[in-house]
CSV table of C-alpha atoms and ligand atoms in Angstrom, one decimal:
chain,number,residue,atom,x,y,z
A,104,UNK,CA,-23.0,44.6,12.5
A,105,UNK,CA,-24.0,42.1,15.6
A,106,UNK,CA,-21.0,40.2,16.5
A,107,UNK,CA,-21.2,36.8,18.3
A,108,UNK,CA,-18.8,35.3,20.7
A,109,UNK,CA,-18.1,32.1,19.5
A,110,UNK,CA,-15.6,30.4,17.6
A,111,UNK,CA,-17.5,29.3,14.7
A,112,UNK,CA,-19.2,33.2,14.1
A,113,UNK,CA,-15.8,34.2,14.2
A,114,UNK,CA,-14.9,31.1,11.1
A,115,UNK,CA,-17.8,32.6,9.4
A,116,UNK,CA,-16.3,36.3,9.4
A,117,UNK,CA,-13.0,34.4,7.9
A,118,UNK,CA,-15.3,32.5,5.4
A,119,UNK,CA,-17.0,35.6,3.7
A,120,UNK,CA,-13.8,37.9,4.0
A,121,UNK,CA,-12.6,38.1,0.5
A,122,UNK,CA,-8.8,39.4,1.7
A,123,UNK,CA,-8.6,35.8,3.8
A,124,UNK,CA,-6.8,34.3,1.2
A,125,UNK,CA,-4.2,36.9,1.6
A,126,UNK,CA,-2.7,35.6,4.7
A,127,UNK,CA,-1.5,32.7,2.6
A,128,UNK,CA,0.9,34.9,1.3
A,129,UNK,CA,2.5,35.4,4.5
A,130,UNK,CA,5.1,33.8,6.5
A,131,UNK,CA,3.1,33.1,10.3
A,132,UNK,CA,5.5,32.9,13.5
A,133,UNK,CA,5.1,29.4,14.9
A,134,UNK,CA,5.0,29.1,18.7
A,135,UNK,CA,4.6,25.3,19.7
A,136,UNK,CA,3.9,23.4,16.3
A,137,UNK,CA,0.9,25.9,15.6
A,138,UNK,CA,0.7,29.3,14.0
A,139,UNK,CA,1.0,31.9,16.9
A,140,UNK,CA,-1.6,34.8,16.9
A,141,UNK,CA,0.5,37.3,15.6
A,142,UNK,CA,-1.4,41.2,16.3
A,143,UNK,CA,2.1,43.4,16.7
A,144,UNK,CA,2.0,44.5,12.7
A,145,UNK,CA,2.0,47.7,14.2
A,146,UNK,CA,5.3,47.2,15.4
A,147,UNK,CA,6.6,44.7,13.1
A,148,UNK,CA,4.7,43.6,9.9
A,149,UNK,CA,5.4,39.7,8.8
A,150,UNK,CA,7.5,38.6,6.1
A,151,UNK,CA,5.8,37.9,2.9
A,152,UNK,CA,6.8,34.1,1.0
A,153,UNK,CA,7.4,36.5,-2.3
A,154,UNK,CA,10.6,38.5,-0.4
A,155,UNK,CA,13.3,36.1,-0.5
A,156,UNK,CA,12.7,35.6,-4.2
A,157,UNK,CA,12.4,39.2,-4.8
A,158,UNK,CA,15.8,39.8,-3.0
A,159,UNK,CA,17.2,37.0,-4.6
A,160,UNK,CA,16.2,38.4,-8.3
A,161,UNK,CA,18.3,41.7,-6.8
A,162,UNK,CA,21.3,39.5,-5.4
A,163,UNK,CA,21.7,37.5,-8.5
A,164,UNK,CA,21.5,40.6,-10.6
A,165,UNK,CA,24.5,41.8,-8.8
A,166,UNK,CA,26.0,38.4,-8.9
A,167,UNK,CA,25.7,38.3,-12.8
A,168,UNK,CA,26.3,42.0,-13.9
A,169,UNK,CA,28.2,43.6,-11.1
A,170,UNK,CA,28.1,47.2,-11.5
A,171,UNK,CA,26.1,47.1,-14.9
A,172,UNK,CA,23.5,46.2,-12.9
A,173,UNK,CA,22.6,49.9,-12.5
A,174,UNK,CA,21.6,49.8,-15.9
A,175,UNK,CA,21.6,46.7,-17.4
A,176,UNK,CA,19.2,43.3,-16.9
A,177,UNK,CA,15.4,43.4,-16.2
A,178,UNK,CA,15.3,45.8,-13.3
A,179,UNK,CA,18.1,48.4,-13.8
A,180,UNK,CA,18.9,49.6,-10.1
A,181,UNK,CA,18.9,53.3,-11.7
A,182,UNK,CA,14.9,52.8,-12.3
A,183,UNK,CA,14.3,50.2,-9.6
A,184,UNK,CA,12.7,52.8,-6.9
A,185,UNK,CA,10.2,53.5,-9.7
A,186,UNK,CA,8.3,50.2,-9.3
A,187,UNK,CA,7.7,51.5,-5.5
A,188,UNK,CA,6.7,54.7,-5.6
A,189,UNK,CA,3.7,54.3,-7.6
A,190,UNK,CA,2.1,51.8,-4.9
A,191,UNK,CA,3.3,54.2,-2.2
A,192,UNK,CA,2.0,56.9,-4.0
A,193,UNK,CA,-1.6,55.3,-3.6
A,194,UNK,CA,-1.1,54.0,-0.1
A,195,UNK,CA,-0.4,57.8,1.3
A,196,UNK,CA,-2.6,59.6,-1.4
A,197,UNK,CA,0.1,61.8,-3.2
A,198,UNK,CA,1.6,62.4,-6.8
A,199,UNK,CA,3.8,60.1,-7.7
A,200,UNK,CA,6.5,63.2,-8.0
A,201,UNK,CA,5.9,64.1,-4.4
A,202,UNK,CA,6.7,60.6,-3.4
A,203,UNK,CA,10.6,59.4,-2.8
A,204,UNK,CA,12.4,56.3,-0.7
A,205,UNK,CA,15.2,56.7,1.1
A,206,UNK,CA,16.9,56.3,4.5
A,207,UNK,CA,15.0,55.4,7.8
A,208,UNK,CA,12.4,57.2,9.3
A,209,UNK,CA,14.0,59.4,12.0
A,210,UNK,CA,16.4,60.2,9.5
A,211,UNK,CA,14.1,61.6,7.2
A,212,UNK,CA,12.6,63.2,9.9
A,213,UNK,CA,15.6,65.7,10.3
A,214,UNK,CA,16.6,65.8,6.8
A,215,UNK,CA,13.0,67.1,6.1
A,216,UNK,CA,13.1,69.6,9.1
A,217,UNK,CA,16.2,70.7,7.4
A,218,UNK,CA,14.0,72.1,5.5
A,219,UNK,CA,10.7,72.9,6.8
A,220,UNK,CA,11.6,73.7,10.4
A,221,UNK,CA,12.8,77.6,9.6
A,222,UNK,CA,13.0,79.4,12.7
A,223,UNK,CA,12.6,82.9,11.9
A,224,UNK,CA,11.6,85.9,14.7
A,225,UNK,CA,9.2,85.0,17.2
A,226,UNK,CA,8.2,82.0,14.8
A,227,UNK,CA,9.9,79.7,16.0
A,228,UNK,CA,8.3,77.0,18.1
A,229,UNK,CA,7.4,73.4,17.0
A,230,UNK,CA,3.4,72.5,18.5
A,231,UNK,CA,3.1,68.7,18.5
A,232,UNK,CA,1.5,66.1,20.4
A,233,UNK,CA,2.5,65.1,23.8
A,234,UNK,CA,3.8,61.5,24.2
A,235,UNK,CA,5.0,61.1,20.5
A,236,UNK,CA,7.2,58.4,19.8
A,237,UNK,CA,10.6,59.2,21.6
A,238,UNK,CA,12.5,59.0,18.4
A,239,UNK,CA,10.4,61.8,16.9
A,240,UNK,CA,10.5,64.2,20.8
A,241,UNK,CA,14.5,64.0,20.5
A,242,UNK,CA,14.7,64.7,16.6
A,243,UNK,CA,12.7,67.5,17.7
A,244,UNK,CA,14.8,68.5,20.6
A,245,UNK,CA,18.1,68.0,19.2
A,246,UNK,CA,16.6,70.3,16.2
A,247,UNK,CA,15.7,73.2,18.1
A,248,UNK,CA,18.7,73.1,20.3
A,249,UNK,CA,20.4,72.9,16.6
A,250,UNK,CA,19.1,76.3,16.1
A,251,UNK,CA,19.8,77.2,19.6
A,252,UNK,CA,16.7,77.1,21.2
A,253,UNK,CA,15.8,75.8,24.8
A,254,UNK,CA,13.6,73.0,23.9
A,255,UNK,CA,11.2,73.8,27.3
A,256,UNK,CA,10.6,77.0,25.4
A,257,UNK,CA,10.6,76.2,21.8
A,258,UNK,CA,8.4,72.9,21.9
A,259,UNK,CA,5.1,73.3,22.7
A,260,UNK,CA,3.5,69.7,23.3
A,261,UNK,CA,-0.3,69.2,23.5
A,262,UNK,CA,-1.7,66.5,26.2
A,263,UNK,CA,-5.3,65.2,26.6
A,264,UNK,CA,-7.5,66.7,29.1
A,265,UNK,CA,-7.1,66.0,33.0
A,266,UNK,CA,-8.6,61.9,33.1
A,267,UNK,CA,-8.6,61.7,29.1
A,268,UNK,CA,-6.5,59.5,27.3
A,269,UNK,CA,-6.7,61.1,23.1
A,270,UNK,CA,-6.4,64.4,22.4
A,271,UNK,CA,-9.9,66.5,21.4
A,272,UNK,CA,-9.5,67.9,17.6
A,273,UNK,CA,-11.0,71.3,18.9
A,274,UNK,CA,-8.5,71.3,21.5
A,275,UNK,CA,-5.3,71.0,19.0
A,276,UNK,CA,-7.2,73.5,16.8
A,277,UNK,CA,-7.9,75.8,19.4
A,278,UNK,CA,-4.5,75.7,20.5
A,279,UNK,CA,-2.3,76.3,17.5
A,280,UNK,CA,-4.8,79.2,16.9
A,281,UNK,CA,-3.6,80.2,19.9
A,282,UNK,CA,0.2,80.1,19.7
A,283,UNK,CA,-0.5,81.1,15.4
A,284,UNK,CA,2.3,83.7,16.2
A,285,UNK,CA,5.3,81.8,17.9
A,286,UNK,CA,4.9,78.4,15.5
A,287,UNK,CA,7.2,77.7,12.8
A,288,UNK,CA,6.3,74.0,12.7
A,289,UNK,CA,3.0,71.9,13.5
A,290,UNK,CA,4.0,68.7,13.9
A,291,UNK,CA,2.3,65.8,14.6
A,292,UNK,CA,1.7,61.6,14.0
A,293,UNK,CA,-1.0,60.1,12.2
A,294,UNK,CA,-1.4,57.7,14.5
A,295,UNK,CA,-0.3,58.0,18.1
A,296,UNK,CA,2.0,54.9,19.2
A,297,UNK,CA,0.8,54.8,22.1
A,298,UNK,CA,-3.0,55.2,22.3
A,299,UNK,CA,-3.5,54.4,18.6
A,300,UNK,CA,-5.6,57.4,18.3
A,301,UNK,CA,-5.5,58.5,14.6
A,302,UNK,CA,-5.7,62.1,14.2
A,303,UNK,CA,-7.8,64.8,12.0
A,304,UNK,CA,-5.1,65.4,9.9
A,305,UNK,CA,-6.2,67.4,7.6
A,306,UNK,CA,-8.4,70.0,10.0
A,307,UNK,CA,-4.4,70.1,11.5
A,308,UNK,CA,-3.1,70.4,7.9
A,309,UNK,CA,-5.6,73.6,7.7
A,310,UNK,CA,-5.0,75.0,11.1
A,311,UNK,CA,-1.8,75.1,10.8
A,312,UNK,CA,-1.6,76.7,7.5
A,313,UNK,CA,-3.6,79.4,9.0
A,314,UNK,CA,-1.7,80.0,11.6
A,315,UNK,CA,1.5,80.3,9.3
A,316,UNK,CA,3.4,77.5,10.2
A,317,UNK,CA,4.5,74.6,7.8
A,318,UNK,CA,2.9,70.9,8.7
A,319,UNK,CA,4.4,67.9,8.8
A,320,UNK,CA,3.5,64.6,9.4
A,321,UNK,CA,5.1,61.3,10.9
A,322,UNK,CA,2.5,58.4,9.4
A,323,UNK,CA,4.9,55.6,10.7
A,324,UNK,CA,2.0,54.1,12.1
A,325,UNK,CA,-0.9,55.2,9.4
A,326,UNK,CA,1.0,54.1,6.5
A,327,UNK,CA,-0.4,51.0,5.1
A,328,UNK,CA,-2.9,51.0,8.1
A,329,UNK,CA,-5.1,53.6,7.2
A,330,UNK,CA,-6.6,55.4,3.8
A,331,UNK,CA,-4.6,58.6,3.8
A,332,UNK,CA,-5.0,62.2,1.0
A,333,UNK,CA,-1.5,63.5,1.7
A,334,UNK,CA,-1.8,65.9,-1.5
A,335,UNK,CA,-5.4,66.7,-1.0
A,336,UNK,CA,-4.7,67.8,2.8
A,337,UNK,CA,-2.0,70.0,1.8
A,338,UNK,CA,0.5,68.6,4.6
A,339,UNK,CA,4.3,70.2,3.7
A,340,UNK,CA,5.9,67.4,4.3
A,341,UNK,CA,5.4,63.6,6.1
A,342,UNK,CA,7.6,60.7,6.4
A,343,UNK,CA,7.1,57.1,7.7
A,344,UNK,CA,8.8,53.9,8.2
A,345,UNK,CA,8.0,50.6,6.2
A,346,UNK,CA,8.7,47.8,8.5
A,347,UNK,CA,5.2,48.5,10.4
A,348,UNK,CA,1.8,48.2,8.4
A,349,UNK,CA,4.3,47.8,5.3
A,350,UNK,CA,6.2,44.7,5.9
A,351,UNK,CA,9.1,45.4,4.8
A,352,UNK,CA,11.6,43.7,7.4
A,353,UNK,CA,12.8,45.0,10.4
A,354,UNK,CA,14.7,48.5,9.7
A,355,UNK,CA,13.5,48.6,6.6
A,356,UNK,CA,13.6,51.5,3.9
A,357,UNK,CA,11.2,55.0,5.1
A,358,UNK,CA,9.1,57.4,2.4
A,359,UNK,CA,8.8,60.6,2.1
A,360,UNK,CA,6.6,63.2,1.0
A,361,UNK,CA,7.1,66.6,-0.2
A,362,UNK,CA,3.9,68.6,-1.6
A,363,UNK,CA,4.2,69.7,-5.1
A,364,UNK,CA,3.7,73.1,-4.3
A,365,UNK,CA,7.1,73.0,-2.9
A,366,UNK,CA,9.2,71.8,-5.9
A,367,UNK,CA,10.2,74.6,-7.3
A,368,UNK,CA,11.2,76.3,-4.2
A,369,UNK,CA,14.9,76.8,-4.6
A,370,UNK,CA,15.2,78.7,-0.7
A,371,UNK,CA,14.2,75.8,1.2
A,372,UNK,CA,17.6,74.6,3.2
A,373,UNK,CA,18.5,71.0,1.9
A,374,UNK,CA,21.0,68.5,3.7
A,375,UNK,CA,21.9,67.3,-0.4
A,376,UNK,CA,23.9,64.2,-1.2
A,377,UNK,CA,24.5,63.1,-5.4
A,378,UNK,CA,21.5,60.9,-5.2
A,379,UNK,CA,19.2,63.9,-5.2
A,380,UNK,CA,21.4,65.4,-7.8
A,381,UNK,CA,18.8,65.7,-10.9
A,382,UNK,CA,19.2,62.2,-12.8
A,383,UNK,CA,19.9,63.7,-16.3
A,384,UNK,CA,23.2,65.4,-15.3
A,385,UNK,CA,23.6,63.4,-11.8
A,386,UNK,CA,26.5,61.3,-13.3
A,387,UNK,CA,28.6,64.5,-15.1
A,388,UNK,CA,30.0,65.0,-11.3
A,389,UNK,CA,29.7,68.9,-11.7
A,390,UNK,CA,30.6,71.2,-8.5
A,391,UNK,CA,27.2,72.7,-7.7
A,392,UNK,CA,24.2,71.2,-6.3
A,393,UNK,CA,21.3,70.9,-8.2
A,394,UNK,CA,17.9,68.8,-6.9
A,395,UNK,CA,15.9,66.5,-9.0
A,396,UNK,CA,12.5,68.3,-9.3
A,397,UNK,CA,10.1,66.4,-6.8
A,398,UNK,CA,10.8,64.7,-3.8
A,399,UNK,CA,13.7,62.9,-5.1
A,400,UNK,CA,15.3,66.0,-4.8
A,401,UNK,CA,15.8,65.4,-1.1
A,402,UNK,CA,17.6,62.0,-1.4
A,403,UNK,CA,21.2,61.6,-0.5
A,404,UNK,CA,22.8,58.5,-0.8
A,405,UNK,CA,23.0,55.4,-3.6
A,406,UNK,CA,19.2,53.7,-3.3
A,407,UNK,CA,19.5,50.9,-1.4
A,408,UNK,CA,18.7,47.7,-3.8
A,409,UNK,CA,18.1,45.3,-1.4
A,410,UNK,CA,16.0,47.4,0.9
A,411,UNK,CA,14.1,48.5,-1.7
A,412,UNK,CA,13.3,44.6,-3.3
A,413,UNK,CA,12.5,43.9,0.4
A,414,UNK,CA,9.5,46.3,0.3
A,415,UNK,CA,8.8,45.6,-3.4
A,416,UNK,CA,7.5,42.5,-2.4
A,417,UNK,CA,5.3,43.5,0.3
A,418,UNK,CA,3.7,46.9,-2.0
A,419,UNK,CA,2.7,44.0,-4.4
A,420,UNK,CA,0.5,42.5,-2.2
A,421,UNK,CA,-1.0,46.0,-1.5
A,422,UNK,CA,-1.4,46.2,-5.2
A,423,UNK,CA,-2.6,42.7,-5.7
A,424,UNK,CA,-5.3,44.0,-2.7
A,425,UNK,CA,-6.7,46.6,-4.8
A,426,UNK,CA,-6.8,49.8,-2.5
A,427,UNK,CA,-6.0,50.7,1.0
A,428,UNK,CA,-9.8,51.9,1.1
A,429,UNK,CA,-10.7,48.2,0.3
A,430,UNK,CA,-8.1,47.0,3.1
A,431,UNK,CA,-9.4,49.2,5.4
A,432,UNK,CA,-13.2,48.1,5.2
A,433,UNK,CA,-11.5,44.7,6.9
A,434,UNK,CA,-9.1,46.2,9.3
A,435,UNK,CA,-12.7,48.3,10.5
A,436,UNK,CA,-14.5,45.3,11.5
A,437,UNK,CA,-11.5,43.2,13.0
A,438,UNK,CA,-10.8,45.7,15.2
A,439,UNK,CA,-14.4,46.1,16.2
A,440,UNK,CA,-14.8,42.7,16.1
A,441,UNK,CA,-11.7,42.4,18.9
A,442,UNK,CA,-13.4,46.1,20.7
A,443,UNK,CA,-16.6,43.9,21.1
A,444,UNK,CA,-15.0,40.6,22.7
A,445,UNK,CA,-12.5,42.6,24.7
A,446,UNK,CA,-15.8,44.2,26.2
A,447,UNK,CA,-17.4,40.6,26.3
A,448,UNK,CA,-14.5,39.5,28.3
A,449,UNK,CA,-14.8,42.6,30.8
A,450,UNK,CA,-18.7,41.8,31.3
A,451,UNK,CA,-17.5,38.2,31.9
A,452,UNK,CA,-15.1,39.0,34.8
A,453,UNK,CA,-17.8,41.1,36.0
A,454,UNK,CA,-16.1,44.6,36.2
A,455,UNK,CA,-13.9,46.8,33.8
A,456,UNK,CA,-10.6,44.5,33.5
A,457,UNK,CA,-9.0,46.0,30.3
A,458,UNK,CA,-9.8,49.5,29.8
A,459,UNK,CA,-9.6,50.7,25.7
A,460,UNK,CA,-8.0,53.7,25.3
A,461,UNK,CA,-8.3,53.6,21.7
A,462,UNK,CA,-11.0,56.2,20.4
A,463,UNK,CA,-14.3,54.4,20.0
A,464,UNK,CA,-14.9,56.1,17.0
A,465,UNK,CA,-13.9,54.5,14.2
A,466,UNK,CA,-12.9,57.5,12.1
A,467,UNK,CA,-10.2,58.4,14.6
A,468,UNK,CA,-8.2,54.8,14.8
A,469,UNK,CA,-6.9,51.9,12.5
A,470,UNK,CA,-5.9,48.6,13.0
A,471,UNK,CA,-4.9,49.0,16.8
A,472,UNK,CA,-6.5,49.0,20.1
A,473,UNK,CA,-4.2,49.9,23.2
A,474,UNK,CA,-5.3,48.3,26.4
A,475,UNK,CA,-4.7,49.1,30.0
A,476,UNK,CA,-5.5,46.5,32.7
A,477,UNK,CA,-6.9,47.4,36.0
A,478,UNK,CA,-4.3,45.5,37.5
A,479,UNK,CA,-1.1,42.7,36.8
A,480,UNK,CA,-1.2,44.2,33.2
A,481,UNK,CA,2.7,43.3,32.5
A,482,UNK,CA,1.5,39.4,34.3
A,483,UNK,CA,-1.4,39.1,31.6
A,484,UNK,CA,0.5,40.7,28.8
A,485,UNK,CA,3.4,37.7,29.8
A,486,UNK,CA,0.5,35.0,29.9
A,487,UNK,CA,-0.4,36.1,26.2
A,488,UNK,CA,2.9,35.7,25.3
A,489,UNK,CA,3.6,31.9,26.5
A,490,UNK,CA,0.2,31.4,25.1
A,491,UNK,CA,1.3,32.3,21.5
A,492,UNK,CA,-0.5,35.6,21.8
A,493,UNK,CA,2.1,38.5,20.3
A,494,UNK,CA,0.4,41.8,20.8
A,495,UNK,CA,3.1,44.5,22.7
A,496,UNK,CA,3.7,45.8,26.2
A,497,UNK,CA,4.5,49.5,26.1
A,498,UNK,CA,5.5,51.0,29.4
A,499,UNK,CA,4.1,52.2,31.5
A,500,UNK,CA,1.1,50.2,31.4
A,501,UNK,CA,-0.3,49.4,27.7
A,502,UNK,CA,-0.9,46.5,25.6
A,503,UNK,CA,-1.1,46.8,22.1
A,504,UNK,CA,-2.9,44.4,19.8
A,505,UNK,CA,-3.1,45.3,16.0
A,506,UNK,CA,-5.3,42.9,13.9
A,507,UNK,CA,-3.8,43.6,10.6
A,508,UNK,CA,-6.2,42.9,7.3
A,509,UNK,CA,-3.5,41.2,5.0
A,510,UNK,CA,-2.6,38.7,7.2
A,511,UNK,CA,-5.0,38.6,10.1
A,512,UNK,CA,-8.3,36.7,10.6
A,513,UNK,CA,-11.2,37.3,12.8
A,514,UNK,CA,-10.4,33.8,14.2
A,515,UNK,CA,-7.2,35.1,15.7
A,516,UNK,CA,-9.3,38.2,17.0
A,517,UNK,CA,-11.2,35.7,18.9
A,518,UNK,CA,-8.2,33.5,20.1
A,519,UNK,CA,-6.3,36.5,21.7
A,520,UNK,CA,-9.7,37.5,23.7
A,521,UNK,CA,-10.0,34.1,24.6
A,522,UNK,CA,-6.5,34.1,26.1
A,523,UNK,CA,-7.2,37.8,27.8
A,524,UNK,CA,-10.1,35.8,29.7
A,525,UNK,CA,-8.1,32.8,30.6
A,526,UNK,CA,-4.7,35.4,31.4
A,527,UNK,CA,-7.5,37.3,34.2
A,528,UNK,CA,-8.7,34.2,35.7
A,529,UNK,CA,-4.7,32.6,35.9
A,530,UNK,CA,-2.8,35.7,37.2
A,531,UNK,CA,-4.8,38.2,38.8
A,532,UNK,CA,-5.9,37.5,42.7
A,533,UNK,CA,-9.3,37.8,43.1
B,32,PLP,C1,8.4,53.4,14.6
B,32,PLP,C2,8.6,54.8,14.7
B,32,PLP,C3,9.9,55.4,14.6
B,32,PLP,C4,11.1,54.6,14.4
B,32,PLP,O1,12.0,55.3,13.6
B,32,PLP,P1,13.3,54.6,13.0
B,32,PLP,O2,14.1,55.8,12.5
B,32,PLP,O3,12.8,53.8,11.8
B,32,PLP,O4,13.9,53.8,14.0
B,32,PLP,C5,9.9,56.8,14.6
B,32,PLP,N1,8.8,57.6,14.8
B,32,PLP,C6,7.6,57.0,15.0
B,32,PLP,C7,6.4,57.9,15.2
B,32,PLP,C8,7.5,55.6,15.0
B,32,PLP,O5,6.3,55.1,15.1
C-alpha cells in the first residue's frame, strides 16, 4: 500500500479500519485533558470498560454465596477457567486440553522446566537466544545451577552476527545442529523484548526435535500480538503472560501449553499441588498424586477468580474481534504505517536519526518497532513522554513503540512520528 504523511490520510486509514470501533471499548490514559498516544501494549495492555463489571459479577458472587460460590450461581468458580481457555486456545493455536491458566509467567516457566528440562549425560545444555528477557536468563540459570550445572557451561546463548541486530534463522538452525548432542532444552521467545524480532518458530520447533532436545517457548510477547500454531509446530511446551498484548491488568494471570503428545506421560517430573489433582476425585483428599489429563495437570494452586474475570473480559474482545489472523491484518499495516513515517521523519532531518532494528520483514515481527537514536535517545524518548507519547525506553539505548490493533489507530501512528520530528529538532544540538 502507498502511505501518505498527512494527518487526514492517516483519518482515512481509521475511517475504513473495521476494528476502529474497538478502541471504544477501551479505557485511554489521559495526559492533559486529551487521550495520550498510548503504543506500550507491549509492556502493558489498557484496561477494557467491560473489567470492572466482570470483576464485580466475581466479587458479588463471593459476596452472596461465600464458599458455594465454587459451585453454585451463574459462573461456578470450579468451571470458571473454562470460559478462558477456549479463546486462549485460538489465540496460541492449541487444543483446548493442551491449554491451562495459572500462576505468572516466570513461574510457569520453572514449573514447566520442572518437567522438560531433563538433564541426562552429555544432554544437558539449554541453547536459547542471547538477550532474552532477564526474567527468563535467571530462571534458566537458577535451573541449571539447580541441577548443578555451571551456567557458563550449560547455557549456550545465540547472538546476532558482528553489526547485526536479529538473529539469522539459518544461524539458530545451524547452530543447534551443531550442539544436537549436548542440548537437553531449546529454548527460546516468540518475540524478542528487546528488538521485537519474532522468530521462525516452528523451523526451531523442528530443529530442535531433530536434534533431540525438547522445545519450549516463552510467547509473553507473541500472545495476542501475533497468529500463532502451537499444536501444529509441535513446541513441548510454551508459556506467556497476559498483561501484555492480552490486557489483563498489570500482573495478571500466565497460560500454559503442554502438547498433547505429552499427556499421557506419567515420567515427566512435576512440581504438583491439589489443583492439578484430576477434578473427578480432586476433592476425596487421597494420599497420592494423580494429574488431570491435559495441561491442567500441571496446575498447583486454587484458580484465581479474580485474575481470571480480569482476563475474561479482555479474551471477549478477542472473541468479539473474530480471529487473531483478522487482528493481525491491522497490527501489519499500523506498524508499517509508523515503519514508513519513522523513515519520513529520518529523510526530513536529513540523515538516519532513529535507526529500526525491528526486522523489515513483516513475517518476522508484530505490533512493535524498537528504535535506537543516533544520539540524546533517553532526551527524545523523555520529550515523547511530556508530550503524551507512551512508547518505552529500554536500556541501553531502545525505544519501543507498539501500535496495538484493538485499541490503536493509525492517527496515533502519525501523532507519535510527529512528536519524534518535533523531539529531534527540540533536544538534539545540531
Ligand atoms: C514480560 C516478560 C516476563 C515477565 O514475567 P513475570 O513472571 O510475569 O513477571 C518474563 N519473560 C518474558 C519473555 C517477558 O516478556
Amino acid at each position: 500500500m502507498n502511505f501518505e504523511n498527512s494527518q487526514a490520510f492517516a483519518q482515512s486509514l481509521d475511517a475504513n479500519d473495521q476494528f476502529h470501533s474497538f478502541r471504544d471499548e477501551f479505557h485511554i490514559p489521559q495526559h492533559e485533558g486529551n487521550n495520550a498516544i498510548y503504543l506500550c501494549g507491549n509492556s502493558l495492555g489498557l484496561q477494557p470498560k467491560s473489567t470492572e463489571s466482570v470483576i464485580a459479577n466475581q466479587l458479588a458472587a463471593w459476596r452472596n454465596l461465600g464458599v458455594e460460590g465454587w459451585f453454585e450461581g451463574n459462573e461456578p468458580w470450579l468451571q470458571y477457567h473454562k470460559q478462558l481457555i477456549s479463546p486462549l486456545a485460538k489465540i496460541v493455536g492449541a487444543q483446548e486440553n493442551e491449554i491451562a491458566v495459572m500462576n505468572s509467567l516466570t513461574v510457569n516457566l520453572h514449573l514447566l522446566m520442572v518437567s522438560f528440562y531433563k538433564p541426562a549425560g552429555k544432554r544437558y545444555k539449554i541453547l536459547m537466544e542471547a538477550g532474552a528477557f532477564p526474567s527468563d536468563q535467571y530462571a534458566v540459570e537458577s535451573q541449571v545451577k539447580f541441577h548443578g550445572f555451571d551456567p557458563s557451561d550449560a547455557v549456550i546463548e545465540l547472538f546476532p552476527r558482528e553489526g547485526e541486530y536479529i538473529l539469522r534463522t539459518d544461524d539458530i538452525l545451524a547452530q543447534i545442529e551443531a550442539n544436537a548432542d549436548e542440548i537437553a532444552l531449546v529454548l527460546f521467545a516468540g518475540i524478542n523484548y528487546y528488538t521485537g524480532q519474532l522468530f521462525d518458530l516452528k523451523a526451531i520447533a523442528e530443529a530442535g526435535h531433530k536434534a533431540g532436545a525438547y522445545v519450549g517457548f516463552d510467547l509473553a510477547h507473541a500472545a495476542g500480538n501475533v497468529p500463532l500454531k502451537l499444536h501444529e509446530w509441535g513446541a513441548d511446551f510454551a508459556c506467556w503472560c497476559s498483561y501484555k498484548y492480552m490486557n489483563s491488568g498489570p500482573g495478571g494471570i500466565s497460560g500454559i501449553f503442554v502438547h498433547e503428545k505429552h499427556h499421557n506421560d506419567d515420567t515427566l517430573d512435576r512440581f504438583a499441588g491439589w489443583w492439578g489433582y484430576r477434578l473427578d476425585t480432586r476433592f476425596k483428599m487421597t494420599q497420592g498424586f494423580q494429574p488431570e489429563i491435559g495441561a491442567e495437570g500441571w496446575q498447583v494452586s486454587t484458580s484465581p477468580i479474580l485474575l481470571m474475570a480480569s482476563l475474561n473480559a479482555s479474551l471477549q474482545l478477542f472473541e468479539k474481534a473474530g480471529s487473531i489472523e483478522a487482528l493481525n491484518k491491522k497490527s501489519i499495516q499500523l506498524t508499517a504505517y509508523l515503519e514508513y513515517l519513522i523513515n519520513e521523519v529520518n529523510k526530513e532531518i536529513g540523515y538516519e536519526h532513529f535507526k529500526i532494528i525491528t526486522p523489515a520483514n513483516q513475517q518476522e515481527r508484530g505490533s512493535q518497532l524498537s528504535i535506537i537514536c543516533k544520539s540524546d535517545g533517553k532526551a527524545i524518548f523523555d520529550y515523547l513522554v511530556s508530550n503524551g507519547v507512551i512508547g518505552d525506553w529500554r536500556e541501553p539505548d531502545v525505544i519501543r513503540i507498539s501500535p496495538v490493533p484493538l485499541y490503536n489507530s493509525f492517527e496515533d501512528v502519525y501523532q507519535a512520528a510527529k512528536y519524534l520530528l518535533e523531539a529531534v529538532k527540540q533536544v538534539v544540538k545540531q
